[in-house]
Short mmCIF file of C-alpha atoms and ligand atoms in Angstrom, two decimals:
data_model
loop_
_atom_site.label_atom_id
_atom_site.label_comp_id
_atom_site.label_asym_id
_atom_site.label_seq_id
_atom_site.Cartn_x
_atom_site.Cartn_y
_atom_site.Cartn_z
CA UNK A 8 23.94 30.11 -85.31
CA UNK A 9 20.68 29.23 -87.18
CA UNK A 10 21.35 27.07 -90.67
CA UNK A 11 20.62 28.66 -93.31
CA UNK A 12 21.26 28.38 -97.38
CA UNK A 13 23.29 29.81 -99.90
CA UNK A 14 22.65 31.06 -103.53
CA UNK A 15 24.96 33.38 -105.78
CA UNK A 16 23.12 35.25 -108.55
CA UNK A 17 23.87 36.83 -111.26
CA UNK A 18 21.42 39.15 -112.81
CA UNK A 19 19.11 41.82 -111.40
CA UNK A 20 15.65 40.56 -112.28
CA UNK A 21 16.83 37.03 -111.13
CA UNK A 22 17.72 38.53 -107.49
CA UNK A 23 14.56 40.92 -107.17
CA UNK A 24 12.49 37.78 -108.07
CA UNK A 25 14.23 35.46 -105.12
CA UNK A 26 13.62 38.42 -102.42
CA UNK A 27 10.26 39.07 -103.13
CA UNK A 28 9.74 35.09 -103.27
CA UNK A 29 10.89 34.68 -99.66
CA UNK A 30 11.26 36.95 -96.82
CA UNK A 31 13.93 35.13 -95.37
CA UNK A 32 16.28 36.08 -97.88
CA UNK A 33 19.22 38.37 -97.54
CA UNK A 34 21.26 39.98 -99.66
CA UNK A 35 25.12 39.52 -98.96
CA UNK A 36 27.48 41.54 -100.43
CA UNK A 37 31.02 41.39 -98.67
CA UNK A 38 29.37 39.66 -95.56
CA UNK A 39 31.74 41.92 -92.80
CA UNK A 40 28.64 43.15 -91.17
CA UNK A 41 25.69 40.92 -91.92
CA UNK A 42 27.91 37.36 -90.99
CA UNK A 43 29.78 38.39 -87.57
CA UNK A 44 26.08 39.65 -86.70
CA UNK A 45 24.33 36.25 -87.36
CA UNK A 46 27.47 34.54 -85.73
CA UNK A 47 26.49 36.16 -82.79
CA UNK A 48 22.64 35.55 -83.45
CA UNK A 49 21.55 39.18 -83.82
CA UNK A 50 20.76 38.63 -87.97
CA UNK A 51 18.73 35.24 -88.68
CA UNK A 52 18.48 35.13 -92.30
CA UNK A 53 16.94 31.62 -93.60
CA UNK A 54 19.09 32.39 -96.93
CA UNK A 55 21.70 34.31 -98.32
CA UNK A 56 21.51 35.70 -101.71
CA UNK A 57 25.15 36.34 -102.59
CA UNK A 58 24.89 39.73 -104.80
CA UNK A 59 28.36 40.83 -105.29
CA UNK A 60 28.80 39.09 -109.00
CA UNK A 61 25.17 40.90 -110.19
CA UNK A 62 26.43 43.64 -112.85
CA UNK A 63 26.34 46.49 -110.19
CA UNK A 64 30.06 47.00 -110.09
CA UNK A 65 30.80 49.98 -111.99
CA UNK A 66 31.37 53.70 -111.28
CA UNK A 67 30.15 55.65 -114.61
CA UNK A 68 29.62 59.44 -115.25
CA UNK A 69 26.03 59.98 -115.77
CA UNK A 70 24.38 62.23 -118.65
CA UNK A 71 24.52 65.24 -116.53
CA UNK A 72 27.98 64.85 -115.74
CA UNK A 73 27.30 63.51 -111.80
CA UNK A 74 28.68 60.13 -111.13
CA UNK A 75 26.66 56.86 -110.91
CA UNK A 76 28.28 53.78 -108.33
CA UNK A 77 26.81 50.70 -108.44
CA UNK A 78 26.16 48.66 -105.13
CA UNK A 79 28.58 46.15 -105.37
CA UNK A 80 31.39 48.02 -105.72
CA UNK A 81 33.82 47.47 -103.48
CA UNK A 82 34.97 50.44 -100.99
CA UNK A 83 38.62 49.81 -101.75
CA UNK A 84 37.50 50.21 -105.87
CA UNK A 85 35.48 53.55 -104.76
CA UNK A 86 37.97 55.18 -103.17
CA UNK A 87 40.78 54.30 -105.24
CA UNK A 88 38.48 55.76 -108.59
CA UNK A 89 39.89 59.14 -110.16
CA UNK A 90 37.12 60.35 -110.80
CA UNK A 91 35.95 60.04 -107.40
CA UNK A 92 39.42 61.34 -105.85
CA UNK A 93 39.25 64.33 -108.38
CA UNK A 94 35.62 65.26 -107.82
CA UNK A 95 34.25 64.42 -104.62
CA UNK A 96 37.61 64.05 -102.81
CA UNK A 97 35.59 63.90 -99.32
CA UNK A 98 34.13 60.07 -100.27
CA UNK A 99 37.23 59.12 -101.19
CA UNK A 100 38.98 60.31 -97.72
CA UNK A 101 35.62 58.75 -96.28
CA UNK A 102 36.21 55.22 -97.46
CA UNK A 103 39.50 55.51 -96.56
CA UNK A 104 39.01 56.84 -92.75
CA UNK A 105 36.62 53.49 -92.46
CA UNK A 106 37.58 49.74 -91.33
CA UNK A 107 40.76 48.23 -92.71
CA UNK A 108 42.48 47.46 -96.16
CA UNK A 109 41.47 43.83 -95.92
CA UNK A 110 37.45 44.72 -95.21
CA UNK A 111 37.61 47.17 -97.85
CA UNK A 112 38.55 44.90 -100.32
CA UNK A 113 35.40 43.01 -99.13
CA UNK A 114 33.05 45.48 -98.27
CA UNK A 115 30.19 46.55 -100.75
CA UNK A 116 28.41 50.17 -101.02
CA UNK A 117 24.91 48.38 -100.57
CA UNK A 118 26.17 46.86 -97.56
CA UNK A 119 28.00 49.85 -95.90
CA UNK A 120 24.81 51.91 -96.42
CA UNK A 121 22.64 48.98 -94.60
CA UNK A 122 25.21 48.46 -92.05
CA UNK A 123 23.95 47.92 -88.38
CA UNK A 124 24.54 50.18 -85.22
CA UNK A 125 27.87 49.14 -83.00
CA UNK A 126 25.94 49.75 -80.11
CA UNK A 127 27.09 47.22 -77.50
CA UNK A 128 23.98 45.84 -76.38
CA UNK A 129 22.43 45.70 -79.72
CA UNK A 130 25.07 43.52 -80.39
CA UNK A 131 25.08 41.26 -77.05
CA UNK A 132 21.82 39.21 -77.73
CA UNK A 133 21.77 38.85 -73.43
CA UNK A 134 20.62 42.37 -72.98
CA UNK A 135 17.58 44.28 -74.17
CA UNK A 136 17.78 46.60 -76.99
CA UNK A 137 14.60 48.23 -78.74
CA UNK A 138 16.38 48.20 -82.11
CA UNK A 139 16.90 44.50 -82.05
CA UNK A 140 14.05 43.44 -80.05
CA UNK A 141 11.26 46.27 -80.32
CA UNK A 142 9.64 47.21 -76.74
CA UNK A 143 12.72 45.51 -74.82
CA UNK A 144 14.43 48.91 -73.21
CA UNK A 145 17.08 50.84 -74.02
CA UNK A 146 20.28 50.46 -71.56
CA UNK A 147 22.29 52.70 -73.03
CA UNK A 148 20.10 55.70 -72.07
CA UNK A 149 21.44 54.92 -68.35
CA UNK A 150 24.33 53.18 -69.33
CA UNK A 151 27.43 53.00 -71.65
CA UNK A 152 26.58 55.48 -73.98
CA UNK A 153 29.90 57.60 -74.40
CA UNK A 154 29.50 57.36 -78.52
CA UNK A 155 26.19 57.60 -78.70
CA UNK A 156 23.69 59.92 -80.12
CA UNK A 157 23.55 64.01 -79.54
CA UNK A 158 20.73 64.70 -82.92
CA UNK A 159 17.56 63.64 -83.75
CA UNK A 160 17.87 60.72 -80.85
CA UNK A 161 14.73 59.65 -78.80
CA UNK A 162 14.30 57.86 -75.59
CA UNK A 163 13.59 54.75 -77.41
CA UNK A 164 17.50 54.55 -79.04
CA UNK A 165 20.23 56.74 -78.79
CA UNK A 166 22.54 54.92 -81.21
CA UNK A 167 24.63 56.42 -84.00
CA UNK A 168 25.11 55.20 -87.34
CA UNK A 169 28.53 54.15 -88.16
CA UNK A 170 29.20 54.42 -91.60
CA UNK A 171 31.87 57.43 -92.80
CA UNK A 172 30.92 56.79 -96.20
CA UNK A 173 27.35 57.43 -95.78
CA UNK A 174 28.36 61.74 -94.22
CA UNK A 175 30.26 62.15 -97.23
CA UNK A 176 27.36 60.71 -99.48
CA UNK A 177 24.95 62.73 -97.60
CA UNK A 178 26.89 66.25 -98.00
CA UNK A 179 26.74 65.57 -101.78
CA UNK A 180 22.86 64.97 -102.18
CA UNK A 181 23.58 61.44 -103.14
CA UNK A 182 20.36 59.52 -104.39
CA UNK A 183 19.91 55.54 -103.45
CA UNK A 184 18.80 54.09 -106.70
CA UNK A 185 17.35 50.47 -106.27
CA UNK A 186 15.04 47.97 -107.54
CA UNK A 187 11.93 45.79 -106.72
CA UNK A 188 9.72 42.88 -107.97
CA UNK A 189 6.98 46.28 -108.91
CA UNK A 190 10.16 48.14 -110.53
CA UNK A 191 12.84 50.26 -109.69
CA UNK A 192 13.06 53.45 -107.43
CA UNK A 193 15.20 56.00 -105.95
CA UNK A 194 15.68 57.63 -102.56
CA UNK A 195 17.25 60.63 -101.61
CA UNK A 196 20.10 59.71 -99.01
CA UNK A 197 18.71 61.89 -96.26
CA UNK A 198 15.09 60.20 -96.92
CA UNK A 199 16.64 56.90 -97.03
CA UNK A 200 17.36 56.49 -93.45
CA UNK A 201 14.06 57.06 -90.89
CA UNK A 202 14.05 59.19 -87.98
CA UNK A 203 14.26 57.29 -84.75
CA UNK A 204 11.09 58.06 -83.27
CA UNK A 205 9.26 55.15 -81.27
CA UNK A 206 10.59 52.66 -83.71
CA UNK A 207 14.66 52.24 -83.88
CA UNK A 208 13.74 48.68 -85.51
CA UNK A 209 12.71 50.44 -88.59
CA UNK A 210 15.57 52.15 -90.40
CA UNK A 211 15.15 52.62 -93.64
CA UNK A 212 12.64 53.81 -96.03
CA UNK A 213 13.83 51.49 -98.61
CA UNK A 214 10.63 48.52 -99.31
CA UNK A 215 10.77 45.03 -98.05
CA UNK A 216 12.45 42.84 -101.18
CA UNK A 217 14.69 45.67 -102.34
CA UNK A 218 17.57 45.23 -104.04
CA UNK A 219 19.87 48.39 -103.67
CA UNK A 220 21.55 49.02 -106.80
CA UNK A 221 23.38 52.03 -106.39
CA UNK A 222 23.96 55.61 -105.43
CA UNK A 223 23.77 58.52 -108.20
CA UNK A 224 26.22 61.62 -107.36
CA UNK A 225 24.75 64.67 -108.79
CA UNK A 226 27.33 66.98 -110.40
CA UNK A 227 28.44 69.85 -107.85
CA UNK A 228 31.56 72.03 -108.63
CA UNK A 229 31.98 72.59 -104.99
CA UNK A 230 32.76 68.90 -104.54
CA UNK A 231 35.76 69.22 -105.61
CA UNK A 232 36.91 71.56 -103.03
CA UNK A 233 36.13 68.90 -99.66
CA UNK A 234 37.42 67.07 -97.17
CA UNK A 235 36.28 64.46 -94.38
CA UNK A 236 37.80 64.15 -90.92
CA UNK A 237 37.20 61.69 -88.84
CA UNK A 238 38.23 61.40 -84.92
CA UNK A 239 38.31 58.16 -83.27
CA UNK A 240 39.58 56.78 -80.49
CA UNK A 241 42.75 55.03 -82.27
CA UNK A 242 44.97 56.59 -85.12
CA UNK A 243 43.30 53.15 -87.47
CA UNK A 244 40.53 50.69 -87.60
CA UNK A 245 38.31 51.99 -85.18
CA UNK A 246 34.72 53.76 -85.74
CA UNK A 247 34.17 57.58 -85.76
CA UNK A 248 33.20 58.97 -82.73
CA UNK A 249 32.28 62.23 -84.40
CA UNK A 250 33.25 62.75 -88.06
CA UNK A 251 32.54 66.07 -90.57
CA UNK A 252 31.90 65.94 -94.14
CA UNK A 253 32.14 69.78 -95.60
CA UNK A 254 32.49 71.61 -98.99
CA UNK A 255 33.36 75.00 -99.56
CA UNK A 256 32.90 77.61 -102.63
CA UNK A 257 34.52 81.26 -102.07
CA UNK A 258 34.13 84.14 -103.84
CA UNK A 259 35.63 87.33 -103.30
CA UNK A 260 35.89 86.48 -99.40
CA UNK A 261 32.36 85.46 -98.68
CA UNK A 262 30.77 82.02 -98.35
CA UNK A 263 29.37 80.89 -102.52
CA UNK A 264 28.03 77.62 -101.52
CA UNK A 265 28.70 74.81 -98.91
CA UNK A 266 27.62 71.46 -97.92
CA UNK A 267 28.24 70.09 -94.14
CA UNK A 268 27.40 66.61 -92.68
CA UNK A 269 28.05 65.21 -89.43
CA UNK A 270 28.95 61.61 -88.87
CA UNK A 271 28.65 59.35 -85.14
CA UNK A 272 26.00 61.80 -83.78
CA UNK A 273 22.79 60.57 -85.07
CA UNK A 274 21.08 57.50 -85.99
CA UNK A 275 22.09 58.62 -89.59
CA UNK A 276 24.71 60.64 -91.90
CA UNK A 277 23.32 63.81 -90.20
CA UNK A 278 23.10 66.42 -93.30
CA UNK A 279 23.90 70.15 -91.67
CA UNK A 280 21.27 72.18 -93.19
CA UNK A 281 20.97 74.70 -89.98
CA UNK A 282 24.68 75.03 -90.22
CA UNK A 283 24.73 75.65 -94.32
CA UNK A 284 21.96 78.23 -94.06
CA UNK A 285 23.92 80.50 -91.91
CA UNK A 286 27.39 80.02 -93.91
CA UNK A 287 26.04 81.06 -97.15
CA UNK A 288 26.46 84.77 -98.20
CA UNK A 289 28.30 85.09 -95.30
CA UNK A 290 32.25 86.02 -94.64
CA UNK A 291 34.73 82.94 -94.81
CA UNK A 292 35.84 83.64 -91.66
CA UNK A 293 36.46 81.64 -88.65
CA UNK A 294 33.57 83.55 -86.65
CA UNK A 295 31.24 82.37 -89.33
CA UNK A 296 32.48 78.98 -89.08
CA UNK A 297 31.43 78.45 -85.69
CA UNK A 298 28.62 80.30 -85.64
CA UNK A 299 27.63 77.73 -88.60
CA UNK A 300 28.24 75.24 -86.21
CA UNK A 301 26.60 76.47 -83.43
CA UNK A 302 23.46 77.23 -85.46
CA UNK A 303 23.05 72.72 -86.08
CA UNK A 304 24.23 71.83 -82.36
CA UNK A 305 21.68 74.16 -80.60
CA UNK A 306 19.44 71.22 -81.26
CA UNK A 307 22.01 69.08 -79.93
CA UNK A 308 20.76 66.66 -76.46
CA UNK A 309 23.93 65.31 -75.03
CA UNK A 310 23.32 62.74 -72.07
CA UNK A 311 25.84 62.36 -69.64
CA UNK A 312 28.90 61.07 -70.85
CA UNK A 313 28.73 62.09 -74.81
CA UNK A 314 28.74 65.40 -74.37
CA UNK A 315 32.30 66.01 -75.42
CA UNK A 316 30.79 65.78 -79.10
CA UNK A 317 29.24 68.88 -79.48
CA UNK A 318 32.65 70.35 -78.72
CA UNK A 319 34.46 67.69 -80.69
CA UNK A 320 32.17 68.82 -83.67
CA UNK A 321 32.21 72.42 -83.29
CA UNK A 322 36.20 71.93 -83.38
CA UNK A 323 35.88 70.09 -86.69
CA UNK A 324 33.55 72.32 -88.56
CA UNK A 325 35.79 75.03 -87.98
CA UNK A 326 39.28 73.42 -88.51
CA UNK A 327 37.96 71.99 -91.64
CA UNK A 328 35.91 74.92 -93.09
CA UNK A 329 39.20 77.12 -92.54
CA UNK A 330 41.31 74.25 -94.04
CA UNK A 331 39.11 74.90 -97.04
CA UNK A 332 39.00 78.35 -96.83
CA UNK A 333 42.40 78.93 -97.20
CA UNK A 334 43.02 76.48 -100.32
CA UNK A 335 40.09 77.97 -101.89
CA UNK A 336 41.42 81.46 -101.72
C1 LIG B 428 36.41 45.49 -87.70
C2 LIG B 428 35.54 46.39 -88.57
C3 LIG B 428 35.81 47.74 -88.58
C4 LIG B 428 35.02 48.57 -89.37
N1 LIG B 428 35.27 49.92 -89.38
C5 LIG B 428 34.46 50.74 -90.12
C6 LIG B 428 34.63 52.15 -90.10
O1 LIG B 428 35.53 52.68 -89.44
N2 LIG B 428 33.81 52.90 -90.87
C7 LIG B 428 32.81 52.35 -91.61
O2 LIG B 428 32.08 53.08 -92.29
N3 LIG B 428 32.61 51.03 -91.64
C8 LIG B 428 33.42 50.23 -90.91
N4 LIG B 428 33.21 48.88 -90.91
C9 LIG B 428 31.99 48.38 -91.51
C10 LIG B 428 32.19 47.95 -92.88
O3 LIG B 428 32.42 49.07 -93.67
C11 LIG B 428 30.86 47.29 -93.21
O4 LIG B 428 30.89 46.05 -92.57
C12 LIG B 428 30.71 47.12 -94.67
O5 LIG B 428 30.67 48.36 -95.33
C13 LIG B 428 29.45 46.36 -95.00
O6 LIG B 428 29.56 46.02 -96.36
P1 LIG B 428 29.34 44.54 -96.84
O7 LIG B 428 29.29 44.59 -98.32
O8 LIG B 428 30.33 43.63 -96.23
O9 LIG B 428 27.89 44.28 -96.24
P2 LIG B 428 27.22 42.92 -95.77
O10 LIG B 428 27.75 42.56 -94.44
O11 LIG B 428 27.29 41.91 -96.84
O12 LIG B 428 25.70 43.40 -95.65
C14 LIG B 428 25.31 44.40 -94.75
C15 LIG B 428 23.81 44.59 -94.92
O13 LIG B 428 23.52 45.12 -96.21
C16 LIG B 428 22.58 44.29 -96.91
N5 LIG B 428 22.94 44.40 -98.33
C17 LIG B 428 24.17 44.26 -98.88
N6 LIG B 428 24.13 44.56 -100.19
C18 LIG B 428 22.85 44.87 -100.48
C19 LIG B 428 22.16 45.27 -101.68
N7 LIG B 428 22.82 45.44 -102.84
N8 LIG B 428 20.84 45.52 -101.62
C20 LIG B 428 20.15 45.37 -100.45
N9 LIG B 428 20.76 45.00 -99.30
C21 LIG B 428 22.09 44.77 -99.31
C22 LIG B 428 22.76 42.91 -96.31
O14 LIG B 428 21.60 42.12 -96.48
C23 LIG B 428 23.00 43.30 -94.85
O15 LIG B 428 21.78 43.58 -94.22
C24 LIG B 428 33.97 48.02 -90.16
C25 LIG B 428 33.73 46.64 -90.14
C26 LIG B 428 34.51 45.82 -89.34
C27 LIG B 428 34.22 44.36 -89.34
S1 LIG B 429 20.85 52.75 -78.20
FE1 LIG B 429 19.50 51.70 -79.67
S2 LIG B 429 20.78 49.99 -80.34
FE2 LIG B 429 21.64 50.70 -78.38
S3 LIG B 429 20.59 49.58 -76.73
FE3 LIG B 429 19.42 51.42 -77.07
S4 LIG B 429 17.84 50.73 -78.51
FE4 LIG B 429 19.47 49.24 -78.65
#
């Protein structure tokens, strides 16, 4: 493990300053991702910048009556919040789905955002991987690839994005507010992550020295009618292997609004807007449901053994849209 130094800091134009200063900083916030990755030599950061006492850990209603959650807020604090439970139910059951009690406690919302792929052989420094060294190869293409990607994949990295958070933030529009040593910005969720393309080092639109300082929640009524489910491969602690954010407005038996995101099939939350186009206006009925569904995985590329997902998500979309059918009506 490569040394490296230490520095807690405590106010926003303080921290901005220190990452524009040095490129070898990093920002830590709980440290359950970014440490157990430079234990194992994948992250090399010359310096930490410890950001979890910087006055980012609040969740306030904003003047428009959406919901504003700073970055260092932990998960267990975000999905514990009422207004979050009452409103946007689907982040709460999100956080929830994810890691353990103990990480959650520790885990920040800048951090789970920014969290890295748990692609095997990005994480085994021994084998090749495009994402962690750019040109190497990508083994999982012929190899063990049974969670991998089935949207917006290329042949230069097929690996999904873990976070269940991030599906429920991208159903609800969320916005990535953050700040740099030229001022602050914001980024739409679903612009925040890049497509894969010929460069799966490059993940994020967000610019070099940024300090992520939150996420803004619009308002949306339908919120409040949602639900995640995730599937995994073990009833706790264990990563999605395909997860569905959705929520559902119905009026007089016929599709108002919804919002649909898919989670552990892309490099990214993977925002349903194929699947949302054909369920509005339409009946609430299970027909319509899958046809929803069938309408976002016609893009879908399975490779040989992660195939099962298209199913798997199909399944989902319907189960849950029905589930929220019925206590709608
Ligand atoms: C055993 C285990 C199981 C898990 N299971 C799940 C799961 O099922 N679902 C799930 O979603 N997650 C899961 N996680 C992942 C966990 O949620 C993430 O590790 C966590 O959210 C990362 O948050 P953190 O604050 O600890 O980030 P850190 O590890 O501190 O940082 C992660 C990255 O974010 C950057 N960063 C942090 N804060 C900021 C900021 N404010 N601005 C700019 N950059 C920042 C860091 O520099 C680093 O690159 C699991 C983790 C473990 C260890
Ligand atoms: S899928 Fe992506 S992260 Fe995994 S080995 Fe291939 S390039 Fe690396």
């Amino acid at each position: 493990m490569r040394e490296f130094g230490y520095q807690r800091v405590l106010d926003v134009p303080g921290a901005v300053a220190q990452l524009a200063a040095d490129p070898e900083t990093r920002c830590l916030g709980g440290g359950t991702n970014l440490v157990d990755l430079m234990k194992t030599g994948v992250e090399r950061p010359g310096r930490l910048l410890d950001v979890t006492r910087l006055p980012l850990g609040e969740i306030e209603r904003t003047a428009d009556g959406g919901l504003h959650i700073g970055a260092t807020v932990t998960n267990s604090d975000l999905a514990a919040h009422p207004e979050v439970r009452e409103n946007y139910p689907a982040l709460a059951q999100a956080v929830l789905a994810g890691a353990s009690g103990q990480l959650r406690n520790m885990a920040t919302v800048g951090g789970n955002l920014l969290q890295r792929t748990r692609c095997g052989y990005f994480a085994d420094v021994s084998q090749p991987c495009n994402k962690r060294v750019p040109g190497s190869g990508c083994p999982a293409v012929e190899g063990e690839h049974h969670n991998h990607a089935i949207l917006g994949a290329s042949a230069h990295c097929v690996a999904v994005h873990p976070s269940d958070m991030g599906v429920a933030l991208a159903a609800f529009d969320a916005v990535v507010t953050y700040e740099t040593a030229d001022g602050p910005g914001r980024l739409p969720l679903t612009d925040f992550y890049l497509p894969v393309g010929e460069t799966p080092h490059l993940e994020t639109s967000l610019p070099s020295g940024a300090l992520i300082t939150g996420v803004t929640l619009p308002p949306a009524r339908l919120a409040a009618n949602s639900r995640y489910r995730k599937v995994r491969e073990r009833a706790s602690y264990a990563f999605a292997i395909g997860s569905v954010a959705a929520a559902l407005e119905v009026r007089d038996g016929a599709v108002h609004g919804a919002r649909l995101a898919f989670g552990a099939v892309a490099s990214r939350p993977w925002r349903a807007r194929a699947a949302e186009q054909v369920l509005t206006g339409a009946p609430a009925t299970a027909e319509t449901f899958a046809a929803a569904a069938d309408a976002e995985l016609a893009a879908a590329e399975a490779l040989p053994h992660n195939g099962y997902k298209v199913t798997l998500i199909r399944n989902l979309v319907v189960s849950v849209l029905t589930e929220l059918c019925e206590e709608a009506t």
